[in-house]
């Protein structure tokens, strides 16, 4: 089955609202009307509205980098799924390793967020990945299995097909160290197999599994050509229109 490739930019805590709108505008112009690859940009909360306006009518979709699982209430500093929907966001990154390690997000919390996103018709991009110590200890697949199973607890088969999983080895994020194509495909294939066990073949063949971790125009073509790598979650290289466009082109070339 052919899954549409997806390239998502995680801008993290970068760009003022003005700079974010300028980048979004450059991306829209550079992409034009290409349809082969689904493209999502995930700016900081402060830029969601401006970027949303800048990409209106284009092929680019809007995502957030995080959200709270409750719809509203006394949660100072948090943002809810209905708030994201009101700004026309369609995607939300959940369980990024920076959220897990720097902000103490547990598998249970990530699961609550996944369920809340789905309740609100937001497409979660659920991040899973092992640390360097876990890889060296030989527990990569165990870690990935636990994170994936826990994130998907209580998700129906109907909704599971719409989820995006991002495999992001923690040791490759922002470090310039990229997983080899063999290492990445091994984990992607493992996740696909796990999804088949959990949700059935029909669902697992529809779920997009992205690679994330120092993906750049130079290493993207080989990674994106792997059979279970359906796109990329891009940090550093998404902060410039030119490199982001190169990644979209790399994805389009293997469609
Ligand atoms: C990320 O943080 O999701 C990421 C993949 O970052 P980078 O591309 O900079 O490694």
mmCIF file of C-alpha atoms and ligand atoms in Angstrom:
data_model
loop_
_atom_site.group_PDB
_atom_site.id
_atom_site.type_symbol
_atom_site.label_atom_id
_atom_site.label_comp_id
_atom_site.label_asym_id
_atom_site.label_seq_id
_atom_site.Cartn_x
_atom_site.Cartn_y
_atom_site.Cartn_z
ATOM 1 C CA UNK A 1 0.000 0.000 0.000
ATOM 2 C CA UNK A 2 1.289 3.500 -0.749
ATOM 3 C CA UNK A 3 1.270 5.909 2.101
ATOM 4 C CA UNK A 4 1.579 9.607 1.320
ATOM 5 C CA UNK A 5 4.932 10.856 2.580
ATOM 6 C CA UNK A 6 4.769 13.452 5.340
ATOM 7 C CA UNK A 7 7.382 16.086 6.153
ATOM 8 C CA UNK A 8 6.744 17.948 9.415
ATOM 9 C CA UNK A 9 8.836 20.840 10.721
ATOM 10 C CA UNK A 10 9.267 21.133 14.476
ATOM 11 C CA UNK A 11 10.383 24.710 15.009
ATOM 12 C CA UNK A 12 10.768 24.134 18.770
ATOM 13 C CA UNK A 13 11.346 27.354 20.778
ATOM 14 C CA UNK A 14 12.583 29.322 17.775
ATOM 15 C CA UNK A 15 11.308 32.357 15.865
ATOM 16 C CA UNK A 16 9.411 35.370 17.090
ATOM 17 C CA UNK A 17 5.891 35.732 15.734
ATOM 18 C CA UNK A 18 7.169 38.044 12.986
ATOM 19 C CA UNK A 19 10.037 35.732 11.997
ATOM 20 C CA UNK A 20 7.733 32.720 12.017
ATOM 21 C CA UNK A 21 5.290 34.382 9.621
ATOM 22 C CA UNK A 22 8.191 35.276 7.295
ATOM 23 C CA UNK A 23 9.434 31.668 7.300
ATOM 24 C CA UNK A 24 5.929 30.319 6.708
ATOM 25 C CA UNK A 25 5.507 32.711 3.809
ATOM 26 C CA UNK A 26 8.820 31.611 2.261
ATOM 27 C CA UNK A 27 7.822 27.952 2.606
ATOM 28 C CA UNK A 28 4.431 28.560 0.981
ATOM 29 C CA UNK A 29 6.041 30.333 -1.972
ATOM 30 C CA UNK A 30 8.735 27.680 -2.361
ATOM 31 C CA UNK A 31 6.288 24.763 -2.259
ATOM 32 C CA UNK A 32 3.744 26.228 -4.638
ATOM 33 C CA UNK A 33 1.025 23.727 -5.393
ATOM 34 C CA UNK A 34 2.960 20.454 -4.965
ATOM 35 C CA UNK A 35 0.627 17.705 -3.771
ATOM 36 C CA UNK A 36 2.861 14.617 -3.646
ATOM 37 C CA UNK A 37 4.018 15.191 -0.083
ATOM 38 C CA UNK A 38 1.967 16.253 2.948
ATOM 39 C CA UNK A 39 3.695 19.183 4.640
ATOM 40 C CA UNK A 40 3.105 20.363 8.213
ATOM 41 C CA UNK A 41 4.792 23.173 10.142
ATOM 42 C CA UNK A 42 4.729 23.258 13.943
ATOM 43 C CA UNK A 43 5.655 26.721 15.211
ATOM 44 C CA UNK A 44 5.608 27.798 18.875
ATOM 45 C CA UNK A 45 2.167 28.569 20.337
ATOM 46 C CA UNK A 46 2.787 32.320 20.030
ATOM 47 C CA UNK A 47 3.079 32.012 16.255
ATOM 48 C CA UNK A 48 0.237 29.593 15.541
ATOM 49 C CA UNK A 49 -2.282 32.260 14.637
ATOM 50 C CA UNK A 50 0.072 34.270 12.400
ATOM 51 C CA UNK A 51 1.488 31.199 10.683
ATOM 52 C CA UNK A 52 -2.053 29.857 10.250
ATOM 53 C CA UNK A 53 -2.961 33.009 8.337
ATOM 54 C CA UNK A 54 0.259 32.912 6.307
ATOM 55 C CA UNK A 55 -0.398 29.355 5.104
ATOM 56 C CA UNK A 56 -4.125 29.806 4.481
ATOM 57 C CA UNK A 57 -5.102 28.494 1.051
ATOM 58 C CA UNK A 58 -1.719 26.749 0.606
ATOM 59 C CA UNK A 59 -0.734 23.078 0.764
ATOM 60 C CA UNK A 60 0.954 23.592 4.146
ATOM 61 C CA UNK A 61 -0.827 22.394 7.286
ATOM 62 C CA UNK A 62 -0.540 23.701 10.828
ATOM 63 C CA UNK A 63 0.612 21.702 13.837
ATOM 64 C CA UNK A 64 1.385 22.452 17.485
ATOM 65 C CA UNK A 65 4.313 21.081 19.488
ATOM 66 C CA UNK A 66 2.377 20.041 22.576
ATOM 67 C CA UNK A 67 -0.969 20.462 24.344
ATOM 68 C CA UNK A 68 -2.743 19.682 27.618
ATOM 69 C CA UNK A 69 -5.189 16.783 27.757
ATOM 70 C CA UNK A 70 -7.975 18.743 29.448
ATOM 71 C CA UNK A 71 -10.200 20.997 27.360
ATOM 72 C CA UNK A 72 -10.018 23.959 29.778
ATOM 73 C CA UNK A 73 -9.478 24.824 33.430
ATOM 74 C CA UNK A 74 -6.913 25.870 36.000
ATOM 75 C CA UNK A 75 -3.755 24.783 34.204
ATOM 76 C CA UNK A 76 -1.592 27.885 34.121
ATOM 77 C CA UNK A 77 0.606 28.107 31.062
ATOM 78 C CA UNK A 78 -1.097 25.279 29.197
ATOM 79 C CA UNK A 79 -2.946 25.132 25.867
ATOM 80 C CA UNK A 80 -5.815 22.757 25.054
ATOM 81 C CA UNK A 81 -6.883 20.820 21.975
ATOM 82 C CA UNK A 82 -10.008 22.965 21.383
ATOM 83 C CA UNK A 83 -7.769 26.068 21.491
ATOM 84 C CA UNK A 84 -5.552 24.544 18.815
ATOM 85 C CA UNK A 85 -8.552 23.598 16.711
ATOM 86 C CA UNK A 86 -9.865 27.151 16.973
ATOM 87 C CA UNK A 87 -6.632 28.293 15.292
ATOM 88 C CA UNK A 88 -7.124 25.674 12.555
ATOM 89 C CA UNK A 89 -4.309 23.418 13.686
ATOM 90 C CA UNK A 90 -4.691 19.913 12.279
ATOM 91 C CA UNK A 91 -1.710 18.157 13.887
ATOM 92 C CA UNK A 92 0.003 18.084 17.262
ATOM 93 C CA UNK A 93 3.388 16.650 18.244
ATOM 94 C CA UNK A 94 3.048 14.605 21.453
ATOM 95 C CA UNK A 95 5.650 12.949 23.650
ATOM 96 C CA UNK A 96 8.674 14.570 22.037
ATOM 97 C CA UNK A 97 11.809 13.420 23.849
ATOM 98 C CA UNK A 98 12.463 16.980 25.014
ATOM 99 C CA UNK A 99 9.038 16.942 26.690
ATOM 100 C CA UNK A 100 9.751 13.545 28.198
ATOM 101 C CA UNK A 101 13.241 14.287 29.502
ATOM 102 C CA UNK A 102 13.145 18.029 30.280
ATOM 103 C CA UNK A 103 9.529 18.288 31.425
ATOM 104 C CA UNK A 104 8.999 14.853 32.941
ATOM 105 C CA UNK A 105 6.250 13.647 30.600
ATOM 106 C CA UNK A 106 5.406 10.023 31.286
ATOM 107 C CA UNK A 107 3.953 7.418 28.929
ATOM 108 C CA UNK A 108 0.676 7.761 30.835
ATOM 109 C CA UNK A 109 0.544 11.516 30.256
ATOM 110 C CA UNK A 110 1.395 11.094 26.580
ATOM 111 C CA UNK A 111 -1.457 8.587 26.300
ATOM 112 C CA UNK A 112 -3.938 11.049 27.856
ATOM 113 C CA UNK A 113 -2.836 13.655 25.349
ATOM 114 C CA UNK A 114 -3.154 11.237 22.421
ATOM 115 C CA UNK A 115 -6.727 10.396 23.448
ATOM 116 C CA UNK A 116 -7.578 14.086 23.915
ATOM 117 C CA UNK A 117 -6.128 14.997 20.516
ATOM 118 C CA UNK A 118 -8.168 12.282 18.804
ATOM 119 C CA UNK A 119 -11.340 13.357 20.656
ATOM 120 C CA UNK A 120 -10.800 16.789 19.159
ATOM 121 C CA UNK A 121 -10.015 15.643 15.612
ATOM 122 C CA UNK A 122 -6.349 16.579 15.894
ATOM 123 C CA UNK A 123 -3.865 14.209 14.298
ATOM 124 C CA UNK A 124 -1.207 13.271 16.877
ATOM 125 C CA UNK A 125 2.410 12.893 15.827
ATOM 126 C CA UNK A 126 3.518 10.603 18.643
ATOM 127 C CA UNK A 127 7.266 10.553 19.272
ATOM 128 C CA UNK A 128 9.062 7.462 20.507
ATOM 129 C CA UNK A 129 12.782 6.832 20.785
ATOM 130 C CA UNK A 130 15.556 5.327 22.834
ATOM 131 C CA UNK A 131 18.404 7.095 24.612
ATOM 132 C CA UNK A 132 22.038 6.285 23.819
ATOM 133 C CA UNK A 133 22.344 4.285 27.058
ATOM 134 C CA UNK A 134 19.264 2.256 26.122
ATOM 135 C CA UNK A 135 20.624 1.542 22.637
ATOM 136 C CA UNK A 136 23.994 0.521 24.040
ATOM 137 C CA UNK A 137 22.284 -1.750 26.556
ATOM 138 C CA UNK A 138 20.490 -3.496 23.674
ATOM 139 C CA UNK A 139 17.037 -2.431 24.833
ATOM 140 C CA UNK A 140 16.022 -0.228 21.882
ATOM 141 C CA UNK A 141 13.146 -2.383 20.665
ATOM 142 C CA UNK A 142 11.824 -2.963 24.193
ATOM 143 C CA UNK A 143 11.779 0.798 24.842
ATOM 144 C CA UNK A 144 10.041 1.476 21.539
ATOM 145 C CA UNK A 145 7.495 -1.252 22.216
ATOM 146 C CA UNK A 146 6.649 0.091 25.674
ATOM 147 C CA UNK A 147 6.371 3.716 24.524
ATOM 148 C CA UNK A 148 4.241 2.799 21.501
ATOM 149 C CA UNK A 149 1.910 0.410 23.344
ATOM 150 C CA UNK A 150 1.376 2.841 26.212
ATOM 151 C CA UNK A 151 0.782 5.818 23.904
ATOM 152 C CA UNK A 152 -1.913 3.885 22.040
ATOM 153 C CA UNK A 153 -3.754 2.457 25.049
ATOM 154 C CA UNK A 154 -7.502 2.894 24.599
ATOM 155 C CA UNK A 155 -7.199 4.097 20.982
ATOM 156 C CA UNK A 156 -9.773 2.449 18.716
ATOM 157 C CA UNK A 157 -8.727 0.760 15.479
ATOM 158 C CA UNK A 158 -10.789 3.287 13.520
ATOM 159 C CA UNK A 159 -8.826 6.212 14.936
ATOM 160 C CA UNK A 160 -5.431 4.498 15.092
ATOM 161 C CA UNK A 161 -4.941 4.675 11.328
ATOM 162 C CA UNK A 162 -4.874 8.476 11.533
ATOM 163 C CA UNK A 163 -2.070 8.590 14.066
ATOM 164 C CA UNK A 164 1.448 9.416 12.951
ATOM 165 C CA UNK A 165 4.357 7.847 14.837
ATOM 166 C CA UNK A 166 7.753 9.548 14.796
ATOM 167 C CA UNK A 167 10.738 7.366 15.584
ATOM 168 C CA UNK A 168 13.317 9.741 16.998
ATOM 169 C CA UNK A 169 16.406 8.148 18.540
ATOM 170 C CA UNK A 170 17.173 10.603 21.338
ATOM 171 C CA UNK A 171 20.914 10.410 20.628
ATOM 172 C CA UNK A 172 20.294 11.675 17.077
ATOM 173 C CA UNK A 173 18.175 14.716 17.915
ATOM 174 C CA UNK A 174 20.009 17.972 17.323
ATOM 175 C CA UNK A 175 23.359 16.205 17.585
ATOM 176 C CA UNK A 176 24.237 15.791 13.914
ATOM 177 C CA UNK A 177 24.419 12.022 14.538
ATOM 178 C CA UNK A 178 21.925 10.326 12.280
ATOM 179 C CA UNK A 179 20.778 6.727 12.603
ATOM 180 C CA UNK A 180 22.032 4.572 9.753
ATOM 181 C CA UNK A 181 19.375 3.574 7.252
ATOM 182 C CA UNK A 182 19.606 0.006 8.601
ATOM 183 C CA UNK A 183 19.145 1.135 12.209
ATOM 184 C CA UNK A 184 16.200 3.338 11.263
ATOM 185 C CA UNK A 185 14.488 0.761 9.006
ATOM 186 C CA UNK A 186 14.913 -1.929 11.668
ATOM 187 C CA UNK A 187 12.985 0.150 14.204
ATOM 188 C CA UNK A 188 10.405 1.364 11.687
ATOM 189 C CA UNK A 189 9.760 -2.212 10.567
ATOM 190 C CA UNK A 190 9.464 -3.244 14.210
ATOM 191 C CA UNK A 191 6.906 -0.485 14.893
ATOM 192 C CA UNK A 192 4.911 -1.530 11.809
ATOM 193 C CA UNK A 193 4.905 -5.140 13.038
ATOM 194 C CA UNK A 194 3.828 -4.041 16.490
ATOM 195 C CA UNK A 195 0.983 -1.990 15.006
ATOM 196 C CA UNK A 196 -0.126 -5.052 13.059
ATOM 197 C CA UNK A 197 -0.304 -7.046 16.304
ATOM 198 C CA UNK A 198 -2.134 -4.267 18.149
ATOM 199 C CA UNK A 199 -4.461 -2.935 15.458
ATOM 200 C CA UNK A 200 -4.388 -5.350 12.524
ATOM 201 C CA UNK A 201 -2.726 -5.266 9.127
ATOM 202 C CA UNK A 202 -5.233 -2.847 7.577
ATOM 203 C CA UNK A 203 -4.454 -0.181 10.173
ATOM 204 C CA UNK A 204 -0.698 -0.734 10.355
ATOM 205 C CA UNK A 205 -0.352 -0.343 6.597
ATOM 206 C CA UNK A 206 -2.015 3.071 6.798
ATOM 207 C CA UNK A 207 -0.081 4.570 9.724
ATOM 208 C CA UNK A 208 2.738 6.893 8.693
ATOM 209 C CA UNK A 209 5.976 6.317 10.609
ATOM 210 C CA UNK A 210 8.357 9.282 10.386
ATOM 211 C CA UNK A 211 12.067 9.322 11.125
ATOM 212 C CA UNK A 212 13.426 12.219 13.182
ATOM 213 C CA UNK A 213 16.948 12.994 14.320
ATOM 214 C CA UNK A 214 19.360 15.197 12.367
ATOM 215 C CA UNK A 215 17.572 14.546 9.067
ATOM 216 C CA UNK A 216 19.129 16.842 6.468
ATOM 217 C CA UNK A 217 18.936 17.178 2.673
ATOM 218 C CA UNK A 218 22.170 15.128 2.431
ATOM 219 C CA UNK A 219 20.959 12.060 4.353
ATOM 220 C CA UNK A 220 17.217 12.258 3.650
ATOM 221 C CA UNK A 221 17.014 10.518 0.232
ATOM 222 C CA UNK A 222 18.451 7.249 1.547
ATOM 223 C CA UNK A 223 16.347 7.268 4.718
ATOM 224 C CA UNK A 224 13.152 8.175 2.875
ATOM 225 C CA UNK A 225 13.675 5.369 0.365
ATOM 226 C CA UNK A 226 13.291 2.731 3.111
ATOM 227 C CA UNK A 227 10.075 0.781 2.928
ATOM 228 C CA UNK A 228 8.761 1.703 6.380
ATOM 229 C CA UNK A 229 10.012 5.298 6.534
ATOM 230 C CA UNK A 230 7.083 7.459 5.511
ATOM 231 C CA UNK A 231 8.584 10.882 6.027
ATOM 232 C CA UNK A 232 10.466 12.992 8.518
ATOM 233 C CA UNK A 233 9.987 15.048 11.652
ATOM 234 C CA UNK A 234 12.538 17.772 11.157
ATOM 235 C CA UNK A 235 14.030 20.084 13.782
ATOM 236 C CA UNK A 236 17.069 22.126 12.773
ATOM 237 C CA UNK A 237 16.647 21.782 9.012
ATOM 238 C CA UNK A 238 13.057 23.062 9.189
ATOM 239 C CA UNK A 239 14.143 26.500 10.353
ATOM 240 C CA UNK A 240 15.187 27.622 6.866
ATOM 241 C CA UNK A 241 12.864 27.479 3.887
ATOM 242 C CA UNK A 242 15.604 26.258 1.569
ATOM 243 C CA UNK A 243 16.616 23.159 3.557
ATOM 244 C CA UNK A 244 12.998 22.364 4.422
ATOM 245 C CA UNK A 245 12.087 22.528 0.742
ATOM 246 C CA UNK A 246 14.989 20.220 -0.105
ATOM 247 C CA UNK A 247 13.570 17.669 2.320
ATOM 248 C CA UNK A 248 10.120 17.908 0.758
ATOM 249 C CA UNK A 249 11.737 17.412 -2.654
ATOM 250 C CA UNK A 250 13.647 14.383 -1.350
ATOM 251 C CA UNK A 251 10.368 12.891 -0.117
ATOM 252 C CA UNK A 252 8.644 13.657 -3.429
ATOM 253 C CA UNK A 253 11.438 11.970 -5.370
ATOM 254 C CA UNK A 254 10.779 8.610 -3.692
ATOM 255 C CA UNK A 255 6.963 8.778 -4.019
HETATM 256 C C1 LIG B 1 13.248 16.940 16.556
HETATM 257 O O1 LIG B 1 13.512 17.553 17.580
HETATM 258 O O2 LIG B 1 12.098 16.505 16.377
HETATM 259 C C2 LIG B 1 14.328 16.730 15.605
HETATM 260 C C3 LIG B 1 14.253 15.709 14.793
HETATM 261 O O3 LIG B 1 15.387 17.607 15.647
HETATM 262 P P1 LIG B 1 16.673 17.650 14.671
HETATM 263 O O4 LIG B 1 16.167 17.467 13.260
HETATM 264 O O5 LIG B 1 17.257 19.008 14.888
HETATM 265 O O6 LIG B 1 17.559 16.551 15.100
#
